[in-house]
Amino acid sequence: MDADSDVALDILITNVVCVFRTRCHLNLRKIALEGTNVIYKRDVGKVLMKLRKPRITATIWSSGKVICTGATSEEEAKCGARRLARSLQKLGFQVIFTDFKVVNVLAVCNMPFEIRLPEFTKNNRPHASYEPELHPAVCYRIKSLRATLQIFSTGSITVTGPNVKAVASAVEQIYPFVFESRK
Amino acid sequence: MPGGRVCAACGCSEIEVDAARGDAVCTGCGSVLEDNIIVSEVQFVENSGGGSSAVGQFVSLDGAGKTPTLGGGFHANLGKESRAQTLQNGKRQIHHLGNQLQLNQHCLDTAFNFFKMAVSKHLTRGRKMTHVIAACLYLVCRTEGTPHMLLDLSDLLQVNVYVLGKTFLLLARELCINAPAIDPCLYIPRFAHMLEFGDKNHEVSMTALRLLQRMKRDWMHTGRRPSGLCGAALLVAARMHDFRRTVKEVIRVVKVCESTLRKRLTEFEDTPTSQLTIDEFMKIDLEEECDPPSFTAGQKKLKIQQLEKALSKKLEDFEGEISSYQDEIEIELENSRPKAKGVFANFTKDDSMEDNTSSIAGEEEAEDEELEAAANHLNKDFYNELQEKGAVKKNEDGECKNGNEALIRPPALESLLGPLPTAASLGITESIKECISTKDREPGENTGDGELDLSGIDDSEIDRYILNETEAQIKAELWMKENADYLKEQKEKEARIAKEKELGIYKEHKPKKSAKKREPIQASTAGEAIEKMLEQKKISSKINYNVLRDLNSKGSNTPKKEDDSTDDSTNTKKLSRRKSIASRNIANPVNSVGKRLRPLISTQLAKKAAIEEVTFPNAQAEASDLEKPAAVLVESGPVAYNPDEEMEEEEVEEDDDHCMSALQLMGGNDYGCDVDDDDGY
């Protein structure tokens, strides 16, 4: 019965991280010289390239592995990744767009009530861990979904998981527990 | 032994076993069946003080338990397994830390139990032992409820709190131990004591406790450091009882920041409880509970945001009205304005066009709007003047001026864009193109499906991402400037390496292999010692020992051939060369034989010296850096041992013919590792 109201909860996806491979060696120096919006970090050996249209920051290594962060949805992430690959192609590298995978999704959700954290921790012993000396939120891990939720006393919850579905189901799962320990 | 034993002599089954004497005697015929039976009784021995203690030793359950040497080991870690050593080491460290924290023995024992569990679950692997120990101790503190903070432990160890916290969380999770949540009330007595309230300590503590409970109910304590709350409570309590404790003193005790403390105080101020007087507070408890402060802050923010939204909406409405008025005015003016002729016609056209271009080719949107606003403003004023004066001449002049001004503006822009090759200009060109092109592109981009090849991606947009040559050069310069430090470092490093290569000192820094500690071998003669050592040490399999021995036996008698060629191809050759050089006068250590042999000589020296003393050199000499033996060479080489060395060399060689070869093998083995590695490359 409490799960009904979670339909009204809006889960806002703030970040989607994805990776892909270009299957070819990339010359970072060339990218750095000829690309706009790139930052060359020579000491760690990577190039940061920022796109504007889907707001994305990509970290490019010379081995051809690319990590894309900053997208707000999975489709956007894919689009941005492809754009990036296309621009690398234009720079002259034989790029093949392979192994695209969404690795992490970060979402924020707000409960309309506050939460009693010590009580919540007690009721959810193995999964929840609360160290007020270290961090103000309770860290709740769902192993089956491989998702982690950070629950604050104001009712705001930050969820990270491998994909959007996992995040959504994590919120659904946590709702009854959080509702129990509400203020 | 089972009870049904039968006497061999008489067949009687009544056998008496006397445990004290260790006999089994037949009661029928009196024959002794067993003598010196092994008993499993506890025996007692008298102490020097007169008391008696049990005879026996403790043997560890998990250790393989080599019997301790009868002569007494050199130090406690002799002869034990790694596991036992780890546990012992851990125990020692736990006691050391625990005493500094003033934990009682029971806590220390519990902590040691945790540690044992951690070791058996391999949680100590890859972690600093000190971190694990601190985590165990803190776990005990939590479960026992002692007023120790993680901060205390980190202070003692000089380690970052969060690092310790991470280890602690991991430990608690792996050991499935639920640490009860920390209650700030636990800290009050400790801090109160440190703040030295004297006689009134108890009263102040009680007041502070009440304050804390009030805070809890007012939702100030969730998500906050307990020490911060304590600090605030104690401060107020102290003031209530006429003790002057400044914020600084409290901070020093409680270990939070001043701003944190002030914030807690202000939050408490916001609660209705703060309005009560001291007496009232002690007696009454207000019923209502407050929301947590962060929640109220959040609500405030929301409200402000909503207000802003409403305001902006209203502004927009107003602006809309204004702009509509503007448009109307302009239309009317255009209609009423007489057409300019001749030269000025161009200006008027340019004027309208350039306004547009300035908006597109212009700076970022803020400036854009400013320009437009300025233009509009000027135009407005203009048109107002026109309206007032209504003279054609003025019109013409006005338009001329207007046109001039408009003209002035775009050229200024271009001058901005042109000569300054900074990132700003690049950014501008980008934004220009984007402004022009994105509007066209929007519907196309979102349908991104299928393979990479260009579906949903527009090439020209991507072309924007690629700089042309001049831009690339400029960018390269900029990058060089910015990363000058790093590049300098790299150059210096390379220069250093090149220099070292020239001088021949260049060493590749391989990761240091830690010295293996071996048991000191006990042997009666040097020969035996060498044999034992050989067994222990893993000699290279690439050496043909038989040939070696033959070589060496020949080599010791023949004059020493000097092989200046630094040819490291075969081990045997190398070893023979080494031997020849070794048996030569070691008084000339500085030979032109290359760096590798120098250390060899010194290690040989060290070993020879050791042999004479019949105590075997420690494993350290073998595995230590190449430099270290060089130092040894300098110190102990020619001075003390040279004459002896020379004399005994031959003897040693002849006696320990096969031992010399072993020695060289050993010495060779120091390079054995390197040589093998080289061959591997």
PDB file of C-alpha atoms in Angstrom, chain A:
ATOM      1  CA  MET A   1       0.000   0.000   0.000  1.00  0.00           C
ATOM      2  CA  ASP A   2       2.880   2.282   0.629  1.00  0.00           C
ATOM      3  CA  ALA A   3       4.360   1.399  -2.701  1.00  0.00           C
ATOM      4  CA  ASP A   4       1.570   3.125  -4.511  1.00  0.00           C
ATOM      5  CA  SER A   5       2.855   6.580  -3.803  1.00  0.00           C
ATOM      6  CA  ASP A   6       6.211   5.896  -5.397  1.00  0.00           C
ATOM      7  CA  VAL A   7       4.628   6.440  -8.737  1.00  0.00           C
ATOM      8  CA  ALA A   8       4.571  10.097  -7.886  1.00  0.00           C
ATOM      9  CA  LEU A   9       8.237  10.164  -6.961  1.00  0.00           C
ATOM     10  CA  ASP A  10      10.345  11.539  -9.725  1.00  0.00           C
ATOM     11  CA  ILE A  11      13.750  10.051 -10.073  1.00  0.00           C
ATOM     12  CA  LEU A  12      16.132  12.465 -11.718  1.00  0.00           C
ATOM     13  CA  ILE A  13      19.055  10.932 -13.538  1.00  0.00           C
ATOM     14  CA  THR A  14      22.020  13.203 -13.133  1.00  0.00           C
ATOM     15  CA  ASN A  15      24.855  11.251 -14.634  1.00  0.00           C
ATOM     16  CA  VAL A  16      25.394   8.319 -16.953  1.00  0.00           C
ATOM     17  CA  VAL A  17      28.857   6.885 -17.421  1.00  0.00           C
ATOM     18  CA  CYS A  18      29.662   4.677 -20.372  1.00  0.00           C
ATOM     19  CA  VAL A  19      32.710   3.161 -22.031  1.00  0.00           C
ATOM     20  CA  PHE A  20      33.585   2.091 -25.522  1.00  0.00           C
ATOM     21  CA  ARG A  21      36.581   0.991 -27.483  1.00  0.00           C
ATOM     22  CA  THR A  22      37.909   2.266 -30.761  1.00  0.00           C
ATOM     23  CA  ARG A  23      39.967  -0.818 -31.494  1.00  0.00           C
ATOM     24  CA  CYS A  24      42.834   1.225 -32.741  1.00  0.00           C
ATOM     25  CA  HIS A  25      45.712   3.058 -31.227  1.00  0.00           C
ATOM     26  CA  LEU A  26      45.123   6.759 -30.877  1.00  0.00           C
ATOM     27  CA  ASN A  27      47.769   9.413 -31.071  1.00  0.00           C
ATOM     28  CA  LEU A  28      46.928  11.629 -28.153  1.00  0.00           C
ATOM     29  CA  ARG A  29      49.191  14.400 -29.270  1.00  0.00           C
ATOM     30  CA  LYS A  30      47.436  14.701 -32.567  1.00  0.00           C
ATOM     31  CA  ILE A  31      44.055  14.772 -30.931  1.00  0.00           C
ATOM     32  CA  ALA A  32      45.245  17.383 -28.515  1.00  0.00           C
ATOM     33  CA  LEU A  33      46.622  19.579 -31.234  1.00  0.00           C
ATOM     34  CA  GLU A  34      43.841  19.366 -33.697  1.00  0.00           C
ATOM     35  CA  GLY A  35      40.765  19.004 -31.594  1.00  0.00           C
ATOM     36  CA  THR A  36      38.880  21.828 -30.035  1.00  0.00           C
ATOM     37  CA  ASN A  37      37.706  21.539 -26.467  1.00  0.00           C
ATOM     38  CA  VAL A  38      40.403  19.118 -25.497  1.00  0.00           C
ATOM     39  CA  ILE A  39      42.653  19.049 -22.499  1.00  0.00           C
ATOM     40  CA  TYR A  40      45.806  17.024 -22.781  1.00  0.00           C
ATOM     41  CA  LYS A  41      47.011  15.541 -19.552  1.00  0.00           C
ATOM     42  CA  ARG A  42      50.360  14.255 -20.471  1.00  0.00           C
ATOM     43  CA  ASP A  43      51.421  13.217 -17.017  1.00  0.00           C
ATOM     44  CA  VAL A  44      48.671  10.671 -16.740  1.00  0.00           C
ATOM     45  CA  GLY A  45      48.512   9.975 -20.435  1.00  0.00           C
ATOM     46  CA  LYS A  46      44.977  10.903 -21.343  1.00  0.00           C
ATOM     47  CA  VAL A  47      43.015  13.470 -23.250  1.00  0.00           C
ATOM     48  CA  LEU A  48      39.786  15.028 -22.006  1.00  0.00           C
ATOM     49  CA  MET A  49      37.420  15.993 -24.737  1.00  0.00           C
ATOM     50  CA  LYS A  50      34.250  17.905 -24.002  1.00  0.00           C
ATOM     51  CA  LEU A  51      31.298  17.962 -26.309  1.00  0.00           C
ATOM     52  CA  ARG A  52      28.626  20.567 -26.121  1.00  0.00           C
ATOM     53  CA  LYS A  53      25.567  19.101 -27.681  1.00  0.00           C
ATOM     54  CA  PRO A  54      25.017  16.260 -25.355  1.00  0.00           C
ATOM     55  CA  ARG A  55      27.042  17.701 -22.523  1.00  0.00           C
ATOM     56  CA  ILE A  56      29.665  15.068 -22.274  1.00  0.00           C
ATOM     57  CA  THR A  57      33.197  14.810 -21.072  1.00  0.00           C
ATOM     58  CA  ALA A  58      35.169  11.969 -22.551  1.00  0.00           C
ATOM     59  CA  THR A  59      38.476  10.615 -21.326  1.00  0.00           C
ATOM     60  CA  ILE A  60      40.495   9.134 -24.135  1.00  0.00           C
ATOM     61  CA  TRP A  61      43.459   6.877 -23.710  1.00  0.00           C
ATOM     62  CA  SER A  62      46.005   6.041 -26.303  1.00  0.00           C
ATOM     63  CA  SER A  63      45.019   2.381 -26.217  1.00  0.00           C
ATOM     64  CA  GLY A  64      41.701   3.307 -27.735  1.00  0.00           C
ATOM     65  CA  LYS A  65      39.567   3.043 -24.653  1.00  0.00           C
ATOM     66  CA  VAL A  66      37.202   5.922 -24.072  1.00  0.00           C
ATOM     67  CA  ILE A  67      35.079   6.734 -21.030  1.00  0.00           C
ATOM     68  CA  CYS A  68      32.173   9.110 -21.434  1.00  0.00           C
ATOM     69  CA  THR A  69      30.601  10.895 -18.493  1.00  0.00           C
ATOM     70  CA  GLY A  70      28.056  13.615 -17.972  1.00  0.00           C
ATOM     71  CA  ALA A  71      25.131  12.431 -20.054  1.00  0.00           C
ATOM     72  CA  THR A  72      21.674  12.612 -18.589  1.00  0.00           C
ATOM     73  CA  SER A  73      20.170   9.533 -20.191  1.00  0.00           C
ATOM     74  CA  GLU A  74      21.275   6.285 -21.724  1.00  0.00           C
ATOM     75  CA  GLU A  75      20.326   7.284 -25.248  1.00  0.00           C
ATOM     76  CA  GLU A  76      22.115  10.544 -24.877  1.00  0.00           C
ATOM     77  CA  ALA A  77      25.175   8.714 -23.673  1.00  0.00           C
ATOM     78  CA  LYS A  78      25.134   6.518 -26.721  1.00  0.00           C
ATOM     79  CA  CYS A  79      24.617   9.440 -29.031  1.00  0.00           C
ATOM     80  CA  GLY A  80      27.447  11.361 -27.481  1.00  0.00           C
ATOM     81  CA  ALA A  81      29.732   8.370 -27.651  1.00  0.00           C
ATOM     82  CA  ARG A  82      29.029   7.923 -31.311  1.00  0.00           C
ATOM     83  CA  ARG A  83      29.624  11.566 -31.959  1.00  0.00           C
ATOM     84  CA  LEU A  84      32.920  11.325 -30.276  1.00  0.00           C
ATOM     85  CA  ALA A  85      33.898   8.324 -32.312  1.00  0.00           C
ATOM     86  CA  ARG A  86      32.901  10.150 -35.432  1.00  0.00           C
ATOM     87  CA  SER A  87      35.052  13.134 -34.575  1.00  0.00           C
ATOM     88  CA  LEU A  88      37.983  10.839 -33.915  1.00  0.00           C
ATOM     89  CA  GLN A  89      37.387   9.318 -37.304  1.00  0.00           C
ATOM     90  CA  LYS A  90      37.525  12.707 -38.877  1.00  0.00           C
ATOM     91  CA  LEU A  91      40.841  13.320 -37.260  1.00  0.00           C
ATOM     92  CA  GLY A  92      42.146  10.452 -39.243  1.00  0.00           C
ATOM     93  CA  PHE A  93      42.097   7.399 -37.007  1.00  0.00           C
ATOM     94  CA  GLN A  94      40.585   4.110 -38.145  1.00  0.00           C
ATOM     95  CA  VAL A  95      37.964   4.058 -35.485  1.00  0.00           C
ATOM     96  CA  ILE A  96      35.549   1.196 -34.976  1.00  0.00           C
ATOM     97  CA  PHE A  97      32.819   1.748 -32.469  1.00  0.00           C
ATOM     98  CA  THR A  98      32.758  -1.386 -30.344  1.00  0.00           C
ATOM     99  CA  ASP A  99      31.996  -2.574 -26.846  1.00  0.00           C
ATOM    100  CA  PHE A 100      29.713   0.233 -25.919  1.00  0.00           C
ATOM    101  CA  LYS A 101      28.484  -0.292 -22.402  1.00  0.00           C
ATOM    102  CA  VAL A 102      26.758   1.847 -19.838  1.00  0.00           C
ATOM    103  CA  VAL A 103      28.735   1.389 -16.700  1.00  0.00           C
ATOM    104  CA  ASN A 104      27.168   3.581 -14.076  1.00  0.00           C
ATOM    105  CA  VAL A 105      24.033   5.599 -13.605  1.00  0.00           C
ATOM    106  CA  LEU A 106      23.614   8.178 -10.868  1.00  0.00           C
ATOM    107  CA  ALA A 107      20.168   9.374  -9.917  1.00  0.00           C
ATOM    108  CA  VAL A 108      18.653  11.580  -7.255  1.00  0.00           C
ATOM    109  CA  CYS A 109      15.293  11.183  -5.692  1.00  0.00           C
ATOM    110  CA  ASN A 110      13.420  13.120  -3.034  1.00  0.00           C
ATOM    111  CA  MET A 111      11.125  11.660  -0.445  1.00  0.00           C
ATOM    112  CA  PRO A 112       8.379  13.907   0.829  1.00  0.00           C
ATOM    113  CA  PHE A 113       9.236  13.070   4.426  1.00  0.00           C
ATOM    114  CA  GLU A 114      12.318  13.007   6.625  1.00  0.00           C
ATOM    115  CA  ILE A 115      13.954   9.824   7.734  1.00  0.00           C
ATOM    116  CA  ARG A 116      15.236   8.705  11.072  1.00  0.00           C
ATOM    117  CA  LEU A 117      18.640   7.388  10.253  1.00  0.00           C
ATOM    118  CA  PRO A 118      19.634   5.517  13.436  1.00  0.00           C
ATOM    119  CA  GLU A 119      16.322   3.705  13.479  1.00  0.00           C
ATOM    120  CA  PHE A 120      16.602   2.904   9.816  1.00  0.00           C
ATOM    121  CA  THR A 121      20.071   1.496  10.316  1.00  0.00           C
ATOM    122  CA  LYS A 122      18.944  -0.695  13.129  1.00  0.00           C
ATOM    123  CA  ASN A 123      16.133  -2.176  11.126  1.00  0.00           C
ATOM    124  CA  ASN A 124      18.247  -2.863   8.088  1.00  0.00           C
ATOM    125  CA  ARG A 125      21.317  -4.117   9.775  1.00  0.00           C
ATOM    126  CA  PRO A 126      23.477  -5.921   7.274  1.00  0.00           C
ATOM    127  CA  HIS A 127      22.697  -3.761   4.290  1.00  0.00           C
ATOM    128  CA  ALA A 128      22.764  -0.347   5.854  1.00  0.00           C
ATOM    129  CA  SER A 129      25.818   1.256   7.379  1.00  0.00           C
ATOM    130  CA  TYR A 130      25.858   4.608   9.131  1.00  0.00           C
ATOM    131  CA  GLU A 131      28.912   6.372  10.455  1.00  0.00           C
ATOM    132  CA  PRO A 132      27.988   9.893  11.491  1.00  0.00           C
ATOM    133  CA  GLU A 133      31.620  10.634  12.196  1.00  0.00           C
ATOM    134  CA  LEU A 134      32.463   9.998   8.587  1.00  0.00           C
ATOM    135  CA  HIS A 135      29.473  10.800   6.416  1.00  0.00           C
ATOM    136  CA  PRO A 136      26.059  12.210   7.205  1.00  0.00           C
ATOM    137  CA  ALA A 137      24.131   9.666   5.137  1.00  0.00           C
ATOM    138  CA  VAL A 138      23.318   6.006   5.519  1.00  0.00           C
ATOM    139  CA  CYS A 139      24.909   3.845   2.869  1.00  0.00           C
ATOM    140  CA  TYR A 140      22.562   1.056   1.798  1.00  0.00           C
ATOM    141  CA  ARG A 141      23.813  -1.591  -0.600  1.00  0.00           C
ATOM    142  CA  ILE A 142      21.583  -3.906  -2.591  1.00  0.00           C
ATOM    143  CA  LYS A 143      23.734  -6.774  -3.708  1.00  0.00           C
ATOM    144  CA  SER A 144      21.302  -8.335  -6.138  1.00  0.00           C
ATOM    145  CA  LEU A 145      21.033  -5.160  -8.154  1.00  0.00           C
ATOM    146  CA  ARG A 146      24.578  -4.053  -7.456  1.00  0.00           C
ATOM    147  CA  ALA A 147      23.188  -0.710  -6.461  1.00  0.00           C
ATOM    148  CA  THR A 148      24.176   1.647  -3.671  1.00  0.00           C
ATOM    149  CA  LEU A 149      21.857   4.177  -2.109  1.00  0.00           C
ATOM    150  CA  GLN A 150      22.827   7.072   0.085  1.00  0.00           C
ATOM    151  CA  ILE A 151      19.972   8.085   2.293  1.00  0.00           C
ATOM    152  CA  PHE A 152      20.028  11.459   3.955  1.00  0.00           C
ATOM    153  CA  SER A 153      17.975  12.559   6.889  1.00  0.00           C
ATOM    154  CA  THR A 154      16.185  15.190   4.817  1.00  0.00           C
ATOM    155  CA  GLY A 155      14.616  12.498   2.699  1.00  0.00           C
ATOM    156  CA  SER A 156      16.809  12.942  -0.319  1.00  0.00           C
ATOM    157  CA  ILE A 157      18.275   9.744  -1.722  1.00  0.00           C
ATOM    158  CA  THR A 158      21.167   9.328  -4.119  1.00  0.00           C
ATOM    159  CA  VAL A 159      21.232   6.070  -6.064  1.00  0.00           C
ATOM    160  CA  THR A 160      24.002   4.633  -8.166  1.00  0.00           C
ATOM    161  CA  GLY A 161      23.652   1.476 -10.199  1.00  0.00           C
ATOM    162  CA  PRO A 162      24.709  -0.268 -13.367  1.00  0.00           C
ATOM    163  CA  ASN A 163      21.764   0.911 -15.456  1.00  0.00           C
ATOM    164  CA  VAL A 164      18.596   2.922 -15.273  1.00  0.00           C
ATOM    165  CA  LYS A 165      16.358  -0.047 -14.602  1.00  0.00           C
ATOM    166  CA  ALA A 166      18.395  -1.148 -11.637  1.00  0.00           C
ATOM    167  CA  VAL A 167      18.239   2.336 -10.237  1.00  0.00           C
ATOM    168  CA  ALA A 168      14.496   2.498 -10.582  1.00  0.00           C
ATOM    169  CA  SER A 169      13.948  -0.861  -8.959  1.00  0.00           C
ATOM    170  CA  ALA A 170      16.348   0.042  -6.184  1.00  0.00           C
ATOM    171  CA  VAL A 171      14.245   3.063  -5.338  1.00  0.00           C
ATOM    172  CA  GLU A 172      11.145   0.931  -5.387  1.00  0.00           C
ATOM    173  CA  GLN A 173      12.740  -1.560  -3.086  1.00  0.00           C
ATOM    174  CA  ILE A 174      13.943   0.960  -0.596  1.00  0.00           C
ATOM    175  CA  TYR A 175      10.724   2.882  -0.399  1.00  0.00           C
ATOM    176  CA  PRO A 176       8.903   0.654   2.114  1.00  0.00           C
ATOM    177  CA  PHE A 177      11.882   0.525   4.434  1.00  0.00           C
ATOM    178  CA  VAL A 178      12.352   4.211   4.358  1.00  0.00           C
ATOM    179  CA  PHE A 179       8.692   4.776   4.860  1.00  0.00           C
ATOM    180  CA  GLU A 180       8.806   2.760   8.062  1.00  0.00           C
ATOM    181  CA  SER A 181      11.462   4.936   9.575  1.00  0.00           C
ATOM    182  CA  ARG A 182      10.017   8.188   8.458  1.00  0.00           C
ATOM    183  CA  LYS A 183       9.604  10.989  10.888  1.00  0.00           C
TER     184      LYS A 183
END
